[in-house]
Coordinates of C-alpha atoms in Angstrom, one line a residue:
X18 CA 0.0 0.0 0.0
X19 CA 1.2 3.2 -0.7
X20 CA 0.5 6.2 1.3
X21 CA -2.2 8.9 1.4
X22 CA 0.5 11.8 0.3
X23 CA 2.1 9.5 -2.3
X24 CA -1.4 8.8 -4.2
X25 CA -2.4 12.6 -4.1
X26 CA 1.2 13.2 -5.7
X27 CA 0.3 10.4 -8.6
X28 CA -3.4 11.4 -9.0
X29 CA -1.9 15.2 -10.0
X30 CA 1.0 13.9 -12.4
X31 CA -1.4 11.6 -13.8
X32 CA -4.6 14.6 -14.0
X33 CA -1.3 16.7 -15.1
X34 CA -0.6 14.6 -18.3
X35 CA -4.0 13.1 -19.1
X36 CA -6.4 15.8 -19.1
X37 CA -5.4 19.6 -20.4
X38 CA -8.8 20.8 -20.1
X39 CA -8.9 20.6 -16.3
X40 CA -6.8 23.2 -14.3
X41 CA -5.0 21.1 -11.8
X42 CA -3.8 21.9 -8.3
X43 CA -0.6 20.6 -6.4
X44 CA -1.6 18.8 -3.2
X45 CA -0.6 21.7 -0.5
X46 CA 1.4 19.9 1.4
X47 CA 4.2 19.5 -0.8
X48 CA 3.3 22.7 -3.2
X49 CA 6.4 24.0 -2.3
X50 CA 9.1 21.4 -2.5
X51 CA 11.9 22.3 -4.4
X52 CA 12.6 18.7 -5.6
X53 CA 8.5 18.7 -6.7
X54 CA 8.6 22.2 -8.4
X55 CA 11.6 21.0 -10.7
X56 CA 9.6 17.9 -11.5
X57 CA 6.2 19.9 -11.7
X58 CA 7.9 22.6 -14.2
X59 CA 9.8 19.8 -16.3
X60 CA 6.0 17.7 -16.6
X61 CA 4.3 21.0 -17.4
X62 CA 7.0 22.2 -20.1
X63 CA 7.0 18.3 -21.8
X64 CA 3.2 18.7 -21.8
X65 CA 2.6 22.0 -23.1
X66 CA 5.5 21.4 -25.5
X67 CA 3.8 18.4 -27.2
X68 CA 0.2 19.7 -27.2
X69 CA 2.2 22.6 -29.2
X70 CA 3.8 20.2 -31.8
X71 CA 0.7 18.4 -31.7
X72 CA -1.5 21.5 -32.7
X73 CA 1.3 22.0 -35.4
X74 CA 2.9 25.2 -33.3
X75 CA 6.4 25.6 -33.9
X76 CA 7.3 29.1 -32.8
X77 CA 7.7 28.7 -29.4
X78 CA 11.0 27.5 -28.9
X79 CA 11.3 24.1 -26.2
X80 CA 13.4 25.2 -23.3
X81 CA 14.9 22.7 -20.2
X82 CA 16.9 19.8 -19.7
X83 CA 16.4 16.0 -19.8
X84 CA 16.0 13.3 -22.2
X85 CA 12.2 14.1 -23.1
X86 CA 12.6 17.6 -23.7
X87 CA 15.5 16.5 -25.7
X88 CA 14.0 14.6 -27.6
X89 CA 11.4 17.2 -28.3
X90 CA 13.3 19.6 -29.0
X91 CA 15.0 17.7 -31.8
X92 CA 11.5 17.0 -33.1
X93 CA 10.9 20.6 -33.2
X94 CA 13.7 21.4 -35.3
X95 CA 13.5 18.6 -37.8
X96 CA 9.9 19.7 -38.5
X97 CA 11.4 23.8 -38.6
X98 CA 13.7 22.5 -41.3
X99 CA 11.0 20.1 -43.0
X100 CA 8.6 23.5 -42.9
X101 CA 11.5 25.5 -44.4
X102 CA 12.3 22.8 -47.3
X103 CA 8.6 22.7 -48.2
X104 CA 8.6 26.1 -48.5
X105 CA 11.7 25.9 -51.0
X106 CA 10.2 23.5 -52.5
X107 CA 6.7 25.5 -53.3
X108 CA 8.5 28.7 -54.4
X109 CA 10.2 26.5 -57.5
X110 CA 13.3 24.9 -55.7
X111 CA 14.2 21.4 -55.9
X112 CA 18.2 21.4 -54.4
X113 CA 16.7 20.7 -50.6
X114 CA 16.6 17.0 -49.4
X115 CA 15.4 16.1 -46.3
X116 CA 18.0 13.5 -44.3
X117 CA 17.4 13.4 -40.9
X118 CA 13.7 11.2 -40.4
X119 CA 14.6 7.8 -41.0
X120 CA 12.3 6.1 -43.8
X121 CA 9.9 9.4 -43.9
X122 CA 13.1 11.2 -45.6
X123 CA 13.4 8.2 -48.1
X124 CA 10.0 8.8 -49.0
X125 CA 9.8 12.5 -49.0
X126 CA 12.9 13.1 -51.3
X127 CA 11.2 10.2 -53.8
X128 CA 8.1 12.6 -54.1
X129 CA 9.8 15.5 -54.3
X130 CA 12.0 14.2 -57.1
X131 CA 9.2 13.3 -58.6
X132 CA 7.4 16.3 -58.6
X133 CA 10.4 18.0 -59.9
X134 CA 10.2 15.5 -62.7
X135 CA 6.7 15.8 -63.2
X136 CA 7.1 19.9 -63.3
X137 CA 10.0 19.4 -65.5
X138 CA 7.3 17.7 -68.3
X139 CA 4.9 19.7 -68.0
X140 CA 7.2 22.7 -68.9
X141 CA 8.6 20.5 -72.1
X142 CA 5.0 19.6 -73.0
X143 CA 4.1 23.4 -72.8
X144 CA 7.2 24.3 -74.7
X145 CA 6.3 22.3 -77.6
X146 CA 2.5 23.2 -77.4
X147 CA 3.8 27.3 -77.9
X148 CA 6.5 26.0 -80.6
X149 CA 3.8 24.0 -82.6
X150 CA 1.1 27.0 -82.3
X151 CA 3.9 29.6 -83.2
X152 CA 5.0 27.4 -86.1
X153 CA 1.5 26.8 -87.5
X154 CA 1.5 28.7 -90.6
X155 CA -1.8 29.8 -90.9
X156 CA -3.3 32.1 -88.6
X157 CA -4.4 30.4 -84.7
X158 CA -6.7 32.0 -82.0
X159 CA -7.9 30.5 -79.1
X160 CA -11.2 32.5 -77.5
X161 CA -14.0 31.9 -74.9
X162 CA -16.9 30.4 -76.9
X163 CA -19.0 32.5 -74.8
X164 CA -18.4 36.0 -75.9
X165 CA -15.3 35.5 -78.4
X166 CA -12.5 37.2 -75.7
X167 CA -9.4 36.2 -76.9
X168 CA -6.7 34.2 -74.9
X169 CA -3.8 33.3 -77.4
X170 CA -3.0 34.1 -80.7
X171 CA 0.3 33.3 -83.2
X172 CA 2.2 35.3 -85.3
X173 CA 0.3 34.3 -88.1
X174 CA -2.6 35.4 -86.6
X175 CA -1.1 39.4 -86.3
X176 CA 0.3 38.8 -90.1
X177 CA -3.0 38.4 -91.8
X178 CA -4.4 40.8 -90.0
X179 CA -1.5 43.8 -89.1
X180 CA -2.2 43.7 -85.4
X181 CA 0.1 44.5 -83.2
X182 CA 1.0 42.9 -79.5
X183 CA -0.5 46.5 -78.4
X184 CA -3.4 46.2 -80.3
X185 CA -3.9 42.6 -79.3
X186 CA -4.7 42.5 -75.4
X187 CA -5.7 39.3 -74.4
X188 CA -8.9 38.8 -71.8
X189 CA -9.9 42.6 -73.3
X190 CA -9.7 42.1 -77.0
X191 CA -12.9 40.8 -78.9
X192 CA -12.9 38.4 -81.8
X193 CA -16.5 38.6 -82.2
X194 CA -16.3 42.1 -83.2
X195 CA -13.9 41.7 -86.4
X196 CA -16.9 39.2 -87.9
X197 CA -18.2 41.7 -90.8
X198 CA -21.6 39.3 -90.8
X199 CA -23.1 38.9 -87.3
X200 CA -24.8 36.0 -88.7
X201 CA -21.5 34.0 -89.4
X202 CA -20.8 34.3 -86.2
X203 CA -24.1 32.7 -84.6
X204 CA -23.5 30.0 -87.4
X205 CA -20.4 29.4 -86.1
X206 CA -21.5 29.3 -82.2
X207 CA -24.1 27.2 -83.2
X208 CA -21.9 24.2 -85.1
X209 CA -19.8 24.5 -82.5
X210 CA -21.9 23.7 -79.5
X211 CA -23.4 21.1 -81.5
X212 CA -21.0 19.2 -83.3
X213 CA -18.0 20.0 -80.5
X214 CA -16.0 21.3 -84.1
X215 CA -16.2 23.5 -87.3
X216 CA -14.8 22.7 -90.6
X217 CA -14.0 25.1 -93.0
X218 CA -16.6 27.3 -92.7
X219 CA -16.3 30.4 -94.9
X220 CA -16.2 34.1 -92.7
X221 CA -15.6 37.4 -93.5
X222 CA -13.6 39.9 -91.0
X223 CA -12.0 42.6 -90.5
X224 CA -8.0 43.1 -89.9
X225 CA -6.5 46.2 -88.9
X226 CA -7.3 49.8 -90.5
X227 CA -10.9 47.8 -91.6
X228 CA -9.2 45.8 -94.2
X229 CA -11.8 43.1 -95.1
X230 CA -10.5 39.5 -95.7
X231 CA -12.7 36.0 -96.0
X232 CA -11.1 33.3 -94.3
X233 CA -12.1 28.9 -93.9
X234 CA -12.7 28.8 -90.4
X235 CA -11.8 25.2 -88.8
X236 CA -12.2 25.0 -85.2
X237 CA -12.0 22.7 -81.8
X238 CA -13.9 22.8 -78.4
X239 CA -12.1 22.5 -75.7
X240 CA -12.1 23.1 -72.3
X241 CA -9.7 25.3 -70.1
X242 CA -10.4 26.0 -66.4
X243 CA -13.4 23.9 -67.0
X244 CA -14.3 26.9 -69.2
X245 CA -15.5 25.9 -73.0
X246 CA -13.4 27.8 -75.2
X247 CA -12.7 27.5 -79.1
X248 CA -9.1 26.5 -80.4
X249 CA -9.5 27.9 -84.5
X250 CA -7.5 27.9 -87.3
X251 CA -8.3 30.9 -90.3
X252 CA -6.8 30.2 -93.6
X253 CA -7.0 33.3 -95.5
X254 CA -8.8 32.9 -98.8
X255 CA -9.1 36.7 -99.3
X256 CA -6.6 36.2 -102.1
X257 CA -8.7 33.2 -103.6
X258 CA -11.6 34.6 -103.5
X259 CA -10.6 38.0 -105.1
X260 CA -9.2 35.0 -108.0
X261 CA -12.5 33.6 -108.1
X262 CA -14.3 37.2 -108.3
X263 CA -12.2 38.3 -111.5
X264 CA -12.7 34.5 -113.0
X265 CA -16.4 35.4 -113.2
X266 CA -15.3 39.0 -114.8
X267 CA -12.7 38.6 -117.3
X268 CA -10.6 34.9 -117.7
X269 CA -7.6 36.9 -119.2
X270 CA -7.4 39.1 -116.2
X271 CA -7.6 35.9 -114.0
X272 CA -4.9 34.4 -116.1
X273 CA -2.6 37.2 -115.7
X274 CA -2.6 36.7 -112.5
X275 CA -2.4 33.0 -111.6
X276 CA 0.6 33.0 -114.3
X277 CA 2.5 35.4 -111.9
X278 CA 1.7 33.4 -108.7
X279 CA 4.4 31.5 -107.0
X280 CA 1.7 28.6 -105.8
X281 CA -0.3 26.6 -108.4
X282 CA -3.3 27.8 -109.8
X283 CA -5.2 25.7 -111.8
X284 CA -9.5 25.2 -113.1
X285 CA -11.0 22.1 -113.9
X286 CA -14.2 21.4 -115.8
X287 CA -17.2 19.2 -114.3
X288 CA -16.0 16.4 -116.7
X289 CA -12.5 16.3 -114.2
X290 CA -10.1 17.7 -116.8
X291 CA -8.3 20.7 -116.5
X292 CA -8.6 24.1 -118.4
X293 CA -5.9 25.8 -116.8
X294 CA -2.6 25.2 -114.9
X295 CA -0.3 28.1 -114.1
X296 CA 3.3 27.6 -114.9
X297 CA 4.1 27.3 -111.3
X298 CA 3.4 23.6 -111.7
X299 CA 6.6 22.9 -113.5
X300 CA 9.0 24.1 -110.4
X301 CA 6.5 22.0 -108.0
X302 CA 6.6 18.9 -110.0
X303 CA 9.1 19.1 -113.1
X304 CA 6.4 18.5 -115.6
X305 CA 5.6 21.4 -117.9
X306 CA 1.9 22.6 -118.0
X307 CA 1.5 21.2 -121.1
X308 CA 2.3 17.6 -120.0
X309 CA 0.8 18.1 -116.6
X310 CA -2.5 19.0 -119.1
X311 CA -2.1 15.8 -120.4
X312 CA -2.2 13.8 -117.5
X313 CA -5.0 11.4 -115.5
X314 CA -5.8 12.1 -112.5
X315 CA -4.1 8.9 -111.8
X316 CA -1.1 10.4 -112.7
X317 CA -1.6 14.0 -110.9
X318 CA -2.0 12.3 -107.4
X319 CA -0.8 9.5 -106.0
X320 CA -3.4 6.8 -104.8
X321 CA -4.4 7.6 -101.0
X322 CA -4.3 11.3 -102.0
X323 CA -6.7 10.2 -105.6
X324 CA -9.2 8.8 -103.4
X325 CA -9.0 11.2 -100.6
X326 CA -9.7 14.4 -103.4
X327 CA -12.5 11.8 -105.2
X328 CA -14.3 11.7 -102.2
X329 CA -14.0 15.6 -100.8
X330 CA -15.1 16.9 -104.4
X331 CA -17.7 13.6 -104.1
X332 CA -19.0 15.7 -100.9
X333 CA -18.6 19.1 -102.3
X334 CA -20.2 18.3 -105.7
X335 CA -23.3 17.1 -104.4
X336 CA -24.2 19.9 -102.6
X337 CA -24.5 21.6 -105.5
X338 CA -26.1 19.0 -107.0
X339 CA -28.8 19.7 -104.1
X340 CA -29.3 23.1 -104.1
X341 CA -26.7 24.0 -101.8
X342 CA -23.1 26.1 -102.3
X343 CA -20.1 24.4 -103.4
X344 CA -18.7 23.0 -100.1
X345 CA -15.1 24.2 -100.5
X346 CA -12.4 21.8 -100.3
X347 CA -9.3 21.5 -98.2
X348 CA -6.6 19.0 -98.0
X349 CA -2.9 17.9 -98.2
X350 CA -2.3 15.5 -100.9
X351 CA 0.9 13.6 -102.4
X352 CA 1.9 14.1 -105.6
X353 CA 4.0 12.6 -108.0
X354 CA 7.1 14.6 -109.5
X355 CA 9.2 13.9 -112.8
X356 CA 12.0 13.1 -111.6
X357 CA 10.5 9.8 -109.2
X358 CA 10.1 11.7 -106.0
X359 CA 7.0 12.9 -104.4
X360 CA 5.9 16.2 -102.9
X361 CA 3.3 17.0 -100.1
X362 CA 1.0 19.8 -101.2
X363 CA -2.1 21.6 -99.9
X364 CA -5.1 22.2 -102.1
X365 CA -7.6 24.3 -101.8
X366 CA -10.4 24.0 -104.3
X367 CA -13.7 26.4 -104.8
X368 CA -16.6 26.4 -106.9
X369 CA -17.1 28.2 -110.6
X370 CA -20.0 30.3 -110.9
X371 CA -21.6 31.8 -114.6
X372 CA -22.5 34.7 -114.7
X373 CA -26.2 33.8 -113.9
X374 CA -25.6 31.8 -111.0
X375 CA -24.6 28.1 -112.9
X376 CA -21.7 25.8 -111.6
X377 CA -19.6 25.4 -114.4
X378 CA -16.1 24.1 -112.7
X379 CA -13.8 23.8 -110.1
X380 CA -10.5 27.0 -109.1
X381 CA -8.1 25.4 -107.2
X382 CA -5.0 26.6 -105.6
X383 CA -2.1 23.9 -104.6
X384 CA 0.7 25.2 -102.4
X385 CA 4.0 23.2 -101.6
X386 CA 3.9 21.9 -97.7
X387 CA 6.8 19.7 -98.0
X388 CA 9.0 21.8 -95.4
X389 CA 6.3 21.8 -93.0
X390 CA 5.3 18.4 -93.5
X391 CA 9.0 17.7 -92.5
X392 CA 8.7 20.5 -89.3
X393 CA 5.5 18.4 -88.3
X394 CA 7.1 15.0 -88.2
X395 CA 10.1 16.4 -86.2
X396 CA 7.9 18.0 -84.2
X397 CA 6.1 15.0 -83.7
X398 CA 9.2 13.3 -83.2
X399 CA 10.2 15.6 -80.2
X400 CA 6.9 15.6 -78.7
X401 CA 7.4 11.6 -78.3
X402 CA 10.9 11.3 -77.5
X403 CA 13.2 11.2 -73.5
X404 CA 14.9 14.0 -73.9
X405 CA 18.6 13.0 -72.1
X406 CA 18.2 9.1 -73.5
X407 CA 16.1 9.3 -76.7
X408 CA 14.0 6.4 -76.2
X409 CA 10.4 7.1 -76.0
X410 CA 8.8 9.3 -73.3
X411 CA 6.5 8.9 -71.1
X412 CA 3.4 10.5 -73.7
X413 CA 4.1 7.7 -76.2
X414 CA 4.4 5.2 -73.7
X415 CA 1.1 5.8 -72.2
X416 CA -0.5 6.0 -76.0
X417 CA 1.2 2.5 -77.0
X418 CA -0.3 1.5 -73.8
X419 CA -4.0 2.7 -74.0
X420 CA -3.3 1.1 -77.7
X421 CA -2.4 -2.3 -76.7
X422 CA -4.9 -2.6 -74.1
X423 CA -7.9 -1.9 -76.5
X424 CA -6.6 -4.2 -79.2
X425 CA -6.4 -7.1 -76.3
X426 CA -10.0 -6.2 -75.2
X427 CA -11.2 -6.6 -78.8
X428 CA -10.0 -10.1 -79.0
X429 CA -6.6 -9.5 -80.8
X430 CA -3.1 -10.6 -79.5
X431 CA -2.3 -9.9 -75.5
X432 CA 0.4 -8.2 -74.4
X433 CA 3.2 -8.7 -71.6
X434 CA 5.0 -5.4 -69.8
X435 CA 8.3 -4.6 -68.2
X436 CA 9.2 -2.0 -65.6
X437 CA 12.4 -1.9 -64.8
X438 CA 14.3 0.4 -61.9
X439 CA 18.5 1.0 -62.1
X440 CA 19.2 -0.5 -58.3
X441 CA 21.2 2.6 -55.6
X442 CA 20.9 4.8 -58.5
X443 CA 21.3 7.4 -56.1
X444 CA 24.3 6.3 -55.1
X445 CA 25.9 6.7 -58.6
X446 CA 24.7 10.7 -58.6
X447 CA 26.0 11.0 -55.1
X448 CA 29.2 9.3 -56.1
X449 CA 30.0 10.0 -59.5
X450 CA 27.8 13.3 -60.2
X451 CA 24.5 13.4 -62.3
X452 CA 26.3 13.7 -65.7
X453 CA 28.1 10.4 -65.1
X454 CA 24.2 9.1 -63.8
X455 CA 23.2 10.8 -67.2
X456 CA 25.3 8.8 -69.2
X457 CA 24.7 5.2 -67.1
X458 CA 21.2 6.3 -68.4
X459 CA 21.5 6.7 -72.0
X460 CA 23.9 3.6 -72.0
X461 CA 21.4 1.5 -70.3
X462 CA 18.5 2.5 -72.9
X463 CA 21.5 1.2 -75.4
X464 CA 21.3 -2.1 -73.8
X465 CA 17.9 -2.4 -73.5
X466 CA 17.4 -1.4 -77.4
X467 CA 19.8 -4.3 -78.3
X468 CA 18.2 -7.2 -75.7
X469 CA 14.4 -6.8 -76.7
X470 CA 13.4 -8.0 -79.9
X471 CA 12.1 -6.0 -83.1
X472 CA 8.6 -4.7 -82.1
X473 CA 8.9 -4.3 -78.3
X474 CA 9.0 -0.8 -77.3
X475 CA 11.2 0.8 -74.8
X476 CA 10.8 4.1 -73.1
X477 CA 11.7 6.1 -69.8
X478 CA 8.6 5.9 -67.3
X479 CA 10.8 8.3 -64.8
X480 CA 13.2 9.0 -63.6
X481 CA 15.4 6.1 -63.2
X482 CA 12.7 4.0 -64.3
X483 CA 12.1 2.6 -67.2
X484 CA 9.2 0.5 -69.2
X485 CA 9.3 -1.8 -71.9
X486 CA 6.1 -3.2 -73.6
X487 CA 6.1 -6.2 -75.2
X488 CA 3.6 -7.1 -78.0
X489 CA 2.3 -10.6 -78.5
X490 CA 3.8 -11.6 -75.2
X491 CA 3.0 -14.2 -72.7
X492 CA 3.8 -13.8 -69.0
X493 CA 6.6 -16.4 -69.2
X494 CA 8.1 -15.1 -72.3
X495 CA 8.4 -11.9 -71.0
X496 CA 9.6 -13.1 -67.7
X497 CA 12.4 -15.2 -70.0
X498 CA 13.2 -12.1 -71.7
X499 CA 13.4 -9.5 -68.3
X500 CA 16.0 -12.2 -66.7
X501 CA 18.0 -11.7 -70.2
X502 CA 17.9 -7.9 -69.8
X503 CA 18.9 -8.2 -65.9
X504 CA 22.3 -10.0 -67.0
X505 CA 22.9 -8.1 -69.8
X506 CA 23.2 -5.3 -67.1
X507 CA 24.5 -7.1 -64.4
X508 CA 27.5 -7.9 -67.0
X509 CA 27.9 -4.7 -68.7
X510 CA 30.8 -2.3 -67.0
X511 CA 29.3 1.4 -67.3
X512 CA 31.6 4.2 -68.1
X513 CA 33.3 5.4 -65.2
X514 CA 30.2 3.8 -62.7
X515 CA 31.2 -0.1 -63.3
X516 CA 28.9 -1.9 -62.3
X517 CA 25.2 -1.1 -61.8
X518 CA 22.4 -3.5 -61.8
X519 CA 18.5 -2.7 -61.8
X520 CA 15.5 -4.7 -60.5
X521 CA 12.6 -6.0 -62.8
X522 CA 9.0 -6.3 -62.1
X523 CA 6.8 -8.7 -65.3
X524 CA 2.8 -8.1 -65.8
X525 CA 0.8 -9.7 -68.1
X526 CA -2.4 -8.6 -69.9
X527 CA -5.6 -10.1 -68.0
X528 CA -8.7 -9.0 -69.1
X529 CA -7.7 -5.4 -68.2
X530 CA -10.2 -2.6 -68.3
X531 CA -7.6 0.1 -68.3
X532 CA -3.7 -0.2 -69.3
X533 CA -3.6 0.7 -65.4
X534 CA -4.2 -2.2 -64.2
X535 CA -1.3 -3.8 -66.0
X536 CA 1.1 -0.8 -64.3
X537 CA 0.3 -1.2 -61.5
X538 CA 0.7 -5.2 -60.9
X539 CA 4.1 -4.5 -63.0
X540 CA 4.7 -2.0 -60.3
X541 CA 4.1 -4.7 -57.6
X542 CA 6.3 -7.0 -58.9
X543 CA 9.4 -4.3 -59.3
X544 CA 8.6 -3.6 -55.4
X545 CA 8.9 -7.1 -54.8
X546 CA 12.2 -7.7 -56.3
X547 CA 13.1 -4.4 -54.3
X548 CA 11.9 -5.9 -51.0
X549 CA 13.7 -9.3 -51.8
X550 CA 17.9 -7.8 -51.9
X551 CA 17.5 -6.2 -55.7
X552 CA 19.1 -7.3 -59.0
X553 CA 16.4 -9.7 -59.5
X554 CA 13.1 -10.3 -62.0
X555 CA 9.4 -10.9 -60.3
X556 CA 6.1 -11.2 -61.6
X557 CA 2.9 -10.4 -60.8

């Protein structure tokens, strides 16, 4: 049994630490004990100190001596400097690692590295949005849908129309009022919202100064901030259509003019066979214009681009045939050249009118797109492509995916995956420096590209990790083939690193819904071979 003063001095410790809402009072008879006061003001300070990290309070600093307050006081500062590197980290810096919270840091400096990577792709992907909207030729707006404010325009856009930056202030300048017809504009609300697109529909605007121009109006919905909005591109036909105008007036005037132009101008009768060709043609395609007169049709594109015209004059042709305008037509189309080689063109083609309102033919102008055809595929080729190793990035990775899995889901061939993760990696930045990680990098990727077998596709998920997909692949085969790829590694001596091996984690396809479901079994497995010493191949 203990005694009556040594209860009443456990009861108010034990009030003293359990309950902070109650205001608790020292038994008197010992209220003033030196030896109890130092314990008393040491209990108060660990309690008060820990309902103050608890709450998330950090500015009052811990003061006293002992292990406890120690230890709480350590606490306190590791969550000062985790405060401070989150802050770093939210103002656009990545340098901070946290090192001093056991597996937490481990975790912490994973996400963050990851975010930084994330960041990193998102700026690239915008970077190569602006390039490709700079770089399209003709002129690109993008405007709210609701009253036509405009949010981005490209150079183009201020060519064709003389505009200036100044004149051009986005979120105050109106696109709606440079539409000349009111009514085209509520014809081209009213596709959009119901068709989600527009297609060459024909406008009239003004540019700068009131010049008037007619422009083929193709446009996108699409959504920003939740906010519908309307991506469009105007291909100015002011120039064509003054063409077409002085066709109807005087055909010497017209040909005057089209013999002068540096793009191909050219009429065709309703029978298919052309009236005119300017002698541009012979510097697109090294035929003369009378050869080119000669020529089939057969012979004047090649086949996909034959049946491709065929059916958008088909299209165009019967709405005359209905009533209707001539529905003009745009497209790119191959043709064949003299010399064996093709060239990539754009054709725009309009309706003939008689004087008293009769379709009689077909003005067409065709302009040489090779060089941008070229700027599209490297463009293309950049948007799909790792950066530091040149294998695929993680955009093309995620297509081939959402491809596979819908061609196994329609009953064709399954599909096998590899995710693979370079083992310490870390290690060889801290040791070597990140260019020497760089380079283990892109030397990997070379290994990997000369293991896997013509078809499978390699790319970089992340980071240090990588994933290969493997068409027509069962889950043994591919499990076969990851054990190949983990020695060819595990023998390879990197440049200036030695040796490095990774870890390997095999899915199969299994009546997936979503290409996720593959990753993330894949991403099991790696974990596994993690959890089970490394340099090894799982599956899941």
């Amino acid at each position: 049994m203990i005694s009556k003063d040594a209860r009443s001095i456990l009861e108010y410790f034990k009030a003293l630490l359990n309950d902070l809402r109650v205001s608790v009072i020292p038994p008197e008879n010992i209220s003033n004990d030196d030896s109890f006061l130092e314990i008393d003001q040491t209990i108060k300070t660990i309690r008060n100190s820990a309902t103050a990290l608890g709450n998330g309070n950090l500015s009052e600093d811990i003061n006293g001596r002992g292990y406890v307050l120690g230890s709480l006081k350590n606490l306190q500062a590791s969550l000062r400097n985790l405060t401070w590197i989150t802050k770093t980290i939210a103002s656009g810096d990545f340098s901070q690692r946290v090192h001093f919270l056991g597996d937490f840091s481990e975790a912490f400096n994973s996400m963050t590295e990851k975010l930084e990577s994330s960041i990193h792709e998102l700026e690239e992907a915008r970077s190569h949005f602006e390039m490709v909207f700079q770089t399209i030729p003709d002129a690109t707006v993008i405007t709210k849908v609701a009253d036509g404010t405009l949010i981005a325009y490209n150079r183009a856009f201020m060519e064709a129309t003389k505009f200036t930056d100044a004149d051009l202030t986005v979120g105050l300048f109106n696109i709606s009022d440079l539409c000349i017809d009111a009514s085209q504009r509520e014809s081209f609300i009213k596709t959009l919202e119901a068709n989600g697109f527009v297609e060459n529909l024909e406008v009239c605007f003004y540019g700068k100064n009131n010049e008037q121009h007619t422009g083929l109006v193709s446009s996108k919905k699409i959504s920003i901030d939740g906010m519908p909005h309307a991506l469009s591109v105007i291909r100015d036909i002011t120039q064509l259509k003054a063409i077409e105008a002085k066709l109807q007036q005087s055909e010497e005037r017209h040909r005057l003019l089209a013999d002068n132009a540096a793009d191909v101008i050219w009429t065709m009768d309703l029978t298919g066979r052309f009236t005119y060709i300017s002698p541009s043609v012979e510097k697109l395609r090294g035929y003369t214009v009378e050869e080119v007169m000669a020529q089939s049709q057969e012979e004047v594109l090649c086949p996909g681009s034959l049946v491709q015209m065929h059916e958008g004059l088909a299209r165009a042709i019967n709405s005359v045939q209905n009533g209707l305008p001539f529905q003009v037509y745009r497209g790119e189309l191959e043709q064949p050249c003299k010399d064996g080689t093709t060239v990539w063109t754009e054709a725009t083609v309009s309706g003939i009118y008689s004087e008293d309102g009769r379709f009689v033919g077909m003005l067409g102008v065709t302009r040489d797109i090779s060089e941008r055809k070229l700027m599209e595929e490297e463009i293309r080729r950049l948007s799909i492509t790792d950066k530091l190793t040149q294998s695929f990035n993680r955009l093309k990775l995620d297509e081939t995916l959402e491809h596979h899995n819908k061609w196994a889901q329609n009953g064709s061939a399954p599909f096998a995956i590899i995710i693979l993760d370079i083992d310490h990696f870390k290690l060889v930045n801290d040791t070597y420096g990140h260019q020497v990680g760089d380079r283990v990098l892109i030397e990997l990727v070379g290994l990997l590209n000369e293991t896997v077998r013509h078809g499978d596709v390699v790319g970089r998920w992340g980071g240090e990790e990588f994933l290969i997909i493997l068409p027509d692949t069962s889950l043994m085969d591919a499990a076969r083939l990851a054990e190949r790829l983990r020695q060819a590694v595990a023998n390879h001596s990197f440049a200036t690193a030695g040796a490095v091996t990774i870890s390997l984690g095999v899915s199969a396809y299994k009546n997936d819904t979503a290409p996720e479901s593959i990753v993330s079994r894949a991403d099991r497995a790696l974990y596994l071979a993690k959890e089970k010493g490394r340099n090894r191949v799982e599956v899941c």
